[in-house]
């Protein structure tokens, strides 16, 4: 039974529970489904079988009845296998190493044979696991259905050093080593063992960009509330909420530690259970839907409570859930004509057009004093009018300011022009608005404009060639005239995002590594704050401005932990007019605005960044006849190749 | 005129000279050819043209008459272009940066247009050259004939810091950055400016593995000997000899500093010139062939003297020159039948068979006491007898020791068996030698052997499946019998070798990155001493030995400079019997033995190794039905993927 109905957390609504080896796995499964869980994780083979040495040359499979009893195909989705503890392919003892290698291979192949959806592999140590990785990599290359979840503690480096249950070492480093050795296989994920202490936020954040599939939550991490029920500390609750929102599942492990609520007593609501509304208010109590005989049911219900508590995303935020981490090649509105659906999506972006309206409003007031309001007509040209939203915004501004406005609406897409004409007729704008169906670059304007309004910006600001278009349109702007927008700047930051990089890797060609993608980034970790990249100002003071750019950016990472960098996240902000701005920069994002997702520039190979080491990035905006493109590279902490030379893989057509 | 006739130094016999810009390049070229040089390096454009600012939007080419006058196609091989000094695409001043970017592109494209074989690009600084690299990379992607030689000082890190002519920085690091940014283009090389101080050896050695094309040798580096002639310090002479042997050319630069020997006086042999034989003896004087009017001729003659002085390689060493850095896929003698040529090459390896003869000799003396010499017959089986060299070695040993020997010569290659039969007949060995034309793995021996002799080792010891073959053959070895060889061990070391890696990169597929190559390694730098990897002993004590292996190796690099690691070099050594060994390990290589070149395991991507950072390498010898293969990876200083999982790209067939 899912933890709740919310749809913004993906598979996180399905919770699991770790069970001991059971000869009759079907009844074990059913028992835990009845307690509210959706799947179980169970040892692949009996612990008794593990302790027996595998005879040399044996190809005998580990004993387990599961293949006979797992007759229903759905069961393969409800049982996650767990390889045996005590398998040590990287032991320093040669015998343990050989035996470990053999046992690990047999168990992983067994999991694959049973078509399990996933199999958990507890890392035996946090030092070097190269031999384990060798076997894992071999098996991964042959897997079709099964994913492997590497199990490691969620602990900070300093904590791990003091932890005796594992050899001291850094969990992330151990994971990174296995993942790199296994060539970033998409079949490889992580299950993080939650400890009784939650590490500091920075340590948690580095997992956002990693393929964490589940949290393993021991009952020992729970506290007991004043009524005697299991509850989690505030830090643990926040941890769970954070990972739920990344779509990460929770697997409960361990015995029930609240035994007075166990199988032999049947608690009722009168016995001290808070109601759901009460628990929502107190935040530390346990909701319960009824009575239960299963000792772990209260934990499951508590998970459900934590899962359901955060507010559901509304409106646009909800609509964007489906776009999370989904790569799109940027639009090329200059080269291609946009489709109806695209116009409709963009036109619904109320905050954006409100800002444009405000910008025109302010510009009209600045240009035309009240004394001339009735006599002086401002000529405003909308370059790239589409289906008319900027025309409407400008007319609204004129009405509010009581200024006279004459509008030319220039649009090159003949399909949009049809709608535009209809809009003008329907709204009775004919005396104020002239529709011009022409490419702005070849238009001969009948008069000069006071204000030029455009919405030609892409996710990276200039990446849809706004600079080139506006330079061209500038010839029909009166000297001293205004461009809205008057300036824009792109921004970059290095990120960890195994998910985005894997998507690119999946294409298996050079071209896709050298292409930027528009993407609603969700599972990523910023490695340093964004920095400004390229800026453009309109109207330009130079007659033929040079729109090529180059920049070197040094991203400090003092005190930041070791990381893998999968590429660069890009944003932009723009000054429309005066104080009126729009932004998709994470720190200044215009509220509720949805027209732009960030942009992602991948690296051909992820780059290892030692703790604290600054990241040096270079980017170029290049142009040649009929095309503009970006090139990008890193030179510290190590040197990558320059991506996309001469725009060979990706360019924007002029 | 070449510096000498020696053929072991490749193109190093052609020397060049740097000349100022000349309007009439033909006469400048001819003048320097007459002085003894083979090519000139000359500025692509007039220094006057450089100082004029390029007008915006100009596509005007830099002025040079060379394209009109270079009518003879051979001239493109005799003129190396040099881009202008003072081009600074990475200047912190925006104007200099823009102008530098534009000028650099024009000049490089100009060099390409003229189909020059090479163009020298002096690095303006040793700090970051990312913007220069961006332009260079774009141009490199379009080049067909022209190579670019990046010019940097040959100076150690500490020297560079004190050097004011360049921004302080490490030459190698600057080169590495440009090379990595330009994706290891094979069109990119290095010309090293020799300084008046030669750096310590370690600093010089790191260039062995890099694509150094030329040394730029200023006349200011020369000393004056007691007769007033130009000469080089011993350190400079050794430097030249070292690079000559790597095939690196020398380009002389600067004015003549020995002006009393200049154009206006005509020295004669009586004026104090040593004869060639005298100069050879003294080692610091100048040979001269006659009289000269060119001020630089004496320098050229001195270069010739240094070039000719080292002893010419003899015999096998000379034969191997053509194999330097040439990649070969290892033989698979078990799976394939060797060709006549291969047998002939191997049979000429006298030191190898002398060692086998000695091993059999010692074994016979140990096994058969003098008292039984006439009565006891030793049964010796040659498994893989080929065309009979081991049979001959064994019979020689028997004759010398006066021990009785009965030989079975087992060979699976029917073509070799023909020769073997003829040999036995011609040498009248019929009463001692029985030829058995069969695969040793399926042979039913009529009796058991006292000694098993084989030569099944590959460059990496076990890589031609000696362990598997000898385990199979062991069933016809008497208990207590002897295997020759009785043990062997492979060895590995990480190396820099841009040349070898580029060859692999040239194939542009995954398979070639995951294949080991047999190669006479020449242009490489070891990054740490070799370490033992896998060992095998015969006869095996176990009934069914496990021949899979795994190892983790930590290569210390304390005090070593920053480097790029292109993969691993492999060797082997073997104990034939008692004290008799064979080795291709660099420190113990059997003299004059030529049957084996080292083996090279490439990495998919070169790995950056910070100064002093240890290198952690892992290797596995894996087996499955009918095949054996290696997998390899690095986990420090950063983590590579595991190469060749499941032997997908390369395996040895059983």
PDB file of C-alpha atoms in Angstrom, chain A residues 307-441:
ATOM      1  CA  UNK A 307       5.629  11.208   3.302  1.00  0.00           C
ATOM      2  CA  UNK A 308       2.240  12.895   3.201  1.00  0.00           C
ATOM      3  CA  UNK A 309       3.084  15.919   5.310  1.00  0.00           C
ATOM      4  CA  UNK A 310       4.747  18.374   2.872  1.00  0.00           C
ATOM      5  CA  UNK A 311       2.460  20.566   0.852  1.00  0.00           C
ATOM      6  CA  UNK A 312       1.562  19.244  -2.576  1.00  0.00           C
ATOM      7  CA  UNK A 313       3.041  21.170  -5.493  1.00  0.00           C
ATOM      8  CA  UNK A 314       0.507  23.409  -7.162  1.00  0.00           C
ATOM      9  CA  UNK A 315      -0.149  24.722 -10.638  1.00  0.00           C
ATOM     10  CA  UNK A 316       2.897  25.154 -12.802  1.00  0.00           C
ATOM     11  CA  UNK A 317       5.164  23.351 -10.349  1.00  0.00           C
ATOM     12  CA  UNK A 318       2.914  20.315 -10.585  1.00  0.00           C
ATOM     13  CA  UNK A 319       2.876  20.477 -14.373  1.00  0.00           C
ATOM     14  CA  UNK A 320       6.647  20.469 -14.499  1.00  0.00           C
ATOM     15  CA  UNK A 321       7.045  17.231 -12.533  1.00  0.00           C
ATOM     16  CA  UNK A 322       6.968  15.221 -15.738  1.00  0.00           C
ATOM     17  CA  UNK A 323       9.838  17.260 -17.180  1.00  0.00           C
ATOM     18  CA  UNK A 324      12.269  16.629 -14.336  1.00  0.00           C
ATOM     19  CA  UNK A 325      15.700  15.647 -15.648  1.00  0.00           C
ATOM     20  CA  UNK A 326      14.272  15.190 -19.143  1.00  0.00           C
ATOM     21  CA  UNK A 327      16.719  16.468 -21.777  1.00  0.00           C
ATOM     22  CA  UNK A 328      15.443  18.666 -24.608  1.00  0.00           C
ATOM     23  CA  UNK A 329      17.495  20.129 -27.418  1.00  0.00           C
ATOM     24  CA  UNK A 330      16.995  23.923 -27.281  1.00  0.00           C
ATOM     25  CA  UNK A 331      14.485  25.531 -29.615  1.00  0.00           C
ATOM     26  CA  UNK A 332      15.743  27.349 -32.674  1.00  0.00           C
ATOM     27  CA  UNK A 333      12.905  29.820 -33.227  1.00  0.00           C
ATOM     28  CA  UNK A 334      14.990  31.819 -35.680  1.00  0.00           C
ATOM     29  CA  UNK A 335      15.652  28.852 -37.917  1.00  0.00           C
ATOM     30  CA  UNK A 336      12.454  26.904 -37.310  1.00  0.00           C
ATOM     31  CA  UNK A 337       8.851  28.031 -36.945  1.00  0.00           C
ATOM     32  CA  UNK A 338       7.457  27.278 -33.514  1.00  0.00           C
ATOM     33  CA  UNK A 339       4.439  25.048 -33.129  1.00  0.00           C
ATOM     34  CA  UNK A 340       1.026  25.953 -31.754  1.00  0.00           C
ATOM     35  CA  UNK A 341       1.626  24.015 -28.542  1.00  0.00           C
ATOM     36  CA  UNK A 342       4.826  25.927 -27.850  1.00  0.00           C
ATOM     37  CA  UNK A 343       3.101  29.301 -28.244  1.00  0.00           C
ATOM     38  CA  UNK A 344       0.300  28.192 -25.971  1.00  0.00           C
ATOM     39  CA  UNK A 345       2.675  27.039 -23.251  1.00  0.00           C
ATOM     40  CA  UNK A 346       4.670  30.240 -23.319  1.00  0.00           C
ATOM     41  CA  UNK A 347       1.613  32.519 -23.465  1.00  0.00           C
ATOM     42  CA  UNK A 348       0.366  31.067 -20.191  1.00  0.00           C
ATOM     43  CA  UNK A 349       3.407  32.513 -18.422  1.00  0.00           C
ATOM     44  CA  UNK A 350       1.620  35.379 -16.678  1.00  0.00           C
ATOM     45  CA  UNK A 351       4.547  36.678 -14.574  1.00  0.00           C
ATOM     46  CA  UNK A 352       6.651  37.115 -17.681  1.00  0.00           C
ATOM     47  CA  UNK A 353       4.077  39.250 -19.560  1.00  0.00           C
ATOM     48  CA  UNK A 354       3.265  41.209 -16.407  1.00  0.00           C
ATOM     49  CA  UNK A 355       6.940  42.174 -16.264  1.00  0.00           C
ATOM     50  CA  UNK A 356       6.926  43.197 -19.934  1.00  0.00           C
ATOM     51  CA  UNK A 357       3.791  45.250 -19.331  1.00  0.00           C
ATOM     52  CA  UNK A 358       5.485  46.970 -16.389  1.00  0.00           C
ATOM     53  CA  UNK A 359       8.602  47.625 -18.485  1.00  0.00           C
ATOM     54  CA  UNK A 360       6.607  49.275 -21.295  1.00  0.00           C
ATOM     55  CA  UNK A 361       4.605  51.135 -18.670  1.00  0.00           C
ATOM     56  CA  UNK A 362       7.770  52.588 -17.102  1.00  0.00           C
ATOM     57  CA  UNK A 363       9.325  53.362 -20.470  1.00  0.00           C
ATOM     58  CA  UNK A 364       6.228  55.259 -21.652  1.00  0.00           C
ATOM     59  CA  UNK A 365       6.153  57.336 -18.500  1.00  0.00           C
ATOM     60  CA  UNK A 366       9.859  58.106 -18.816  1.00  0.00           C
ATOM     61  CA  UNK A 367       9.678  59.053 -22.493  1.00  0.00           C
ATOM     62  CA  UNK A 368       6.427  60.962 -22.658  1.00  0.00           C
ATOM     63  CA  UNK A 369       5.761  63.611 -19.992  1.00  0.00           C
ATOM     64  CA  UNK A 370       2.213  63.958 -18.788  1.00  0.00           C
ATOM     65  CA  UNK A 371       1.927  67.234 -20.668  1.00  0.00           C
ATOM     66  CA  UNK A 372       2.454  65.480 -23.995  1.00  0.00           C
ATOM     67  CA  UNK A 373       0.369  62.397 -23.183  1.00  0.00           C
ATOM     68  CA  UNK A 374      -2.482  63.351 -25.455  1.00  0.00           C
ATOM     69  CA  UNK A 375      -0.406  64.645 -28.362  1.00  0.00           C
ATOM     70  CA  UNK A 376       2.700  62.547 -28.674  1.00  0.00           C
ATOM     71  CA  UNK A 377       2.442  59.056 -30.148  1.00  0.00           C
ATOM     72  CA  UNK A 378       5.099  56.530 -29.283  1.00  0.00           C
ATOM     73  CA  UNK A 379       6.026  54.074 -32.036  1.00  0.00           C
ATOM     74  CA  UNK A 380       6.593  50.603 -30.577  1.00  0.00           C
ATOM     75  CA  UNK A 381       7.717  47.625 -32.585  1.00  0.00           C
ATOM     76  CA  UNK A 382       7.310  44.081 -31.347  1.00  0.00           C
ATOM     77  CA  UNK A 383       9.947  42.039 -33.162  1.00  0.00           C
ATOM     78  CA  UNK A 384       8.898  38.408 -33.058  1.00  0.00           C
ATOM     79  CA  UNK A 385       5.287  39.111 -32.089  1.00  0.00           C
ATOM     80  CA  UNK A 386       4.209  35.471 -32.270  1.00  0.00           C
ATOM     81  CA  UNK A 387       0.498  35.240 -31.559  1.00  0.00           C
ATOM     82  CA  UNK A 388       0.396  38.644 -29.855  1.00  0.00           C
ATOM     83  CA  UNK A 389       1.046  38.425 -26.088  1.00  0.00           C
ATOM     84  CA  UNK A 390       3.567  41.289 -26.150  1.00  0.00           C
ATOM     85  CA  UNK A 391       1.167  43.388 -28.251  1.00  0.00           C
ATOM     86  CA  UNK A 392      -1.453  42.909 -25.596  1.00  0.00           C
ATOM     87  CA  UNK A 393       1.006  43.735 -22.803  1.00  0.00           C
ATOM     88  CA  UNK A 394       2.075  46.950 -24.595  1.00  0.00           C
ATOM     89  CA  UNK A 395      -1.535  48.038 -25.164  1.00  0.00           C
ATOM     90  CA  UNK A 396      -2.335  47.389 -21.498  1.00  0.00           C
ATOM     91  CA  UNK A 397       0.608  49.573 -20.514  1.00  0.00           C
ATOM     92  CA  UNK A 398      -0.545  52.343 -22.861  1.00  0.00           C
ATOM     93  CA  UNK A 399      -4.019  52.232 -21.414  1.00  0.00           C
ATOM     94  CA  UNK A 400      -2.771  52.387 -17.846  1.00  0.00           C
ATOM     95  CA  UNK A 401      -0.388  55.242 -18.550  1.00  0.00           C
ATOM     96  CA  UNK A 402      -2.835  56.988 -20.888  1.00  0.00           C
ATOM     97  CA  UNK A 403      -0.092  57.329 -23.479  1.00  0.00           C
ATOM     98  CA  UNK A 404      -0.704  57.123 -27.227  1.00  0.00           C
ATOM     99  CA  UNK A 405       0.868  54.091 -28.833  1.00  0.00           C
ATOM    100  CA  UNK A 406       1.321  52.918 -32.413  1.00  0.00           C
ATOM    101  CA  UNK A 407       2.411  49.320 -32.684  1.00  0.00           C
ATOM    102  CA  UNK A 408       4.049  47.371 -35.480  1.00  0.00           C
ATOM    103  CA  UNK A 409       3.828  43.634 -34.794  1.00  0.00           C
ATOM    104  CA  UNK A 410       6.515  41.902 -36.846  1.00  0.00           C
ATOM    105  CA  UNK A 411       6.381  38.135 -37.157  1.00  0.00           C
ATOM    106  CA  UNK A 412       8.085  35.797 -39.615  1.00  0.00           C
ATOM    107  CA  UNK A 413       6.075  32.660 -38.859  1.00  0.00           C
ATOM    108  CA  UNK A 414       3.122  32.741 -41.311  1.00  0.00           C
ATOM    109  CA  UNK A 415       1.161  30.356 -39.099  1.00  0.00           C
ATOM    110  CA  UNK A 416       1.394  32.643 -36.098  1.00  0.00           C
ATOM    111  CA  UNK A 417       0.506  35.634 -38.271  1.00  0.00           C
ATOM    112  CA  UNK A 418      -2.904  34.073 -38.999  1.00  0.00           C
ATOM    113  CA  UNK A 419      -3.723  34.056 -35.284  1.00  0.00           C
ATOM    114  CA  UNK A 420      -2.240  37.510 -34.841  1.00  0.00           C
ATOM    115  CA  UNK A 421      -4.514  38.986 -37.513  1.00  0.00           C
ATOM    116  CA  UNK A 422      -7.534  37.326 -35.931  1.00  0.00           C
ATOM    117  CA  UNK A 423      -6.565  38.642 -32.504  1.00  0.00           C
ATOM    118  CA  UNK A 424      -6.239  42.208 -33.804  1.00  0.00           C
ATOM    119  CA  UNK A 425      -9.640  41.967 -35.467  1.00  0.00           C
ATOM    120  CA  UNK A 426     -11.324  40.340 -32.464  1.00  0.00           C
ATOM    121  CA  UNK A 427      -9.921  42.892 -30.040  1.00  0.00           C
ATOM    122  CA  UNK A 428     -10.579  45.823 -32.427  1.00  0.00           C
ATOM    123  CA  UNK A 429      -6.947  46.936 -32.332  1.00  0.00           C
ATOM    124  CA  UNK A 430      -6.820  47.785 -36.058  1.00  0.00           C
ATOM    125  CA  UNK A 431      -6.272  51.518 -35.529  1.00  0.00           C
ATOM    126  CA  UNK A 432      -3.338  50.927 -33.210  1.00  0.00           C
ATOM    127  CA  UNK A 433      -1.667  47.766 -34.444  1.00  0.00           C
ATOM    128  CA  UNK A 434      -0.094  47.013 -37.824  1.00  0.00           C
ATOM    129  CA  UNK A 435       0.743  43.368 -38.411  1.00  0.00           C
ATOM    130  CA  UNK A 436       3.826  42.895 -40.605  1.00  0.00           C
ATOM    131  CA  UNK A 437       4.396  39.383 -41.834  1.00  0.00           C
ATOM    132  CA  UNK A 438       8.103  39.481 -42.569  1.00  0.00           C
ATOM    133  CA  UNK A 439      11.468  38.379 -41.259  1.00  0.00           C
ATOM    134  CA  UNK A 440      12.699  41.323 -39.199  1.00  0.00           C
ATOM    135  CA  UNK A 441      16.148  40.961 -40.718  1.00  0.00           C
TER     136      UNK A 441
END
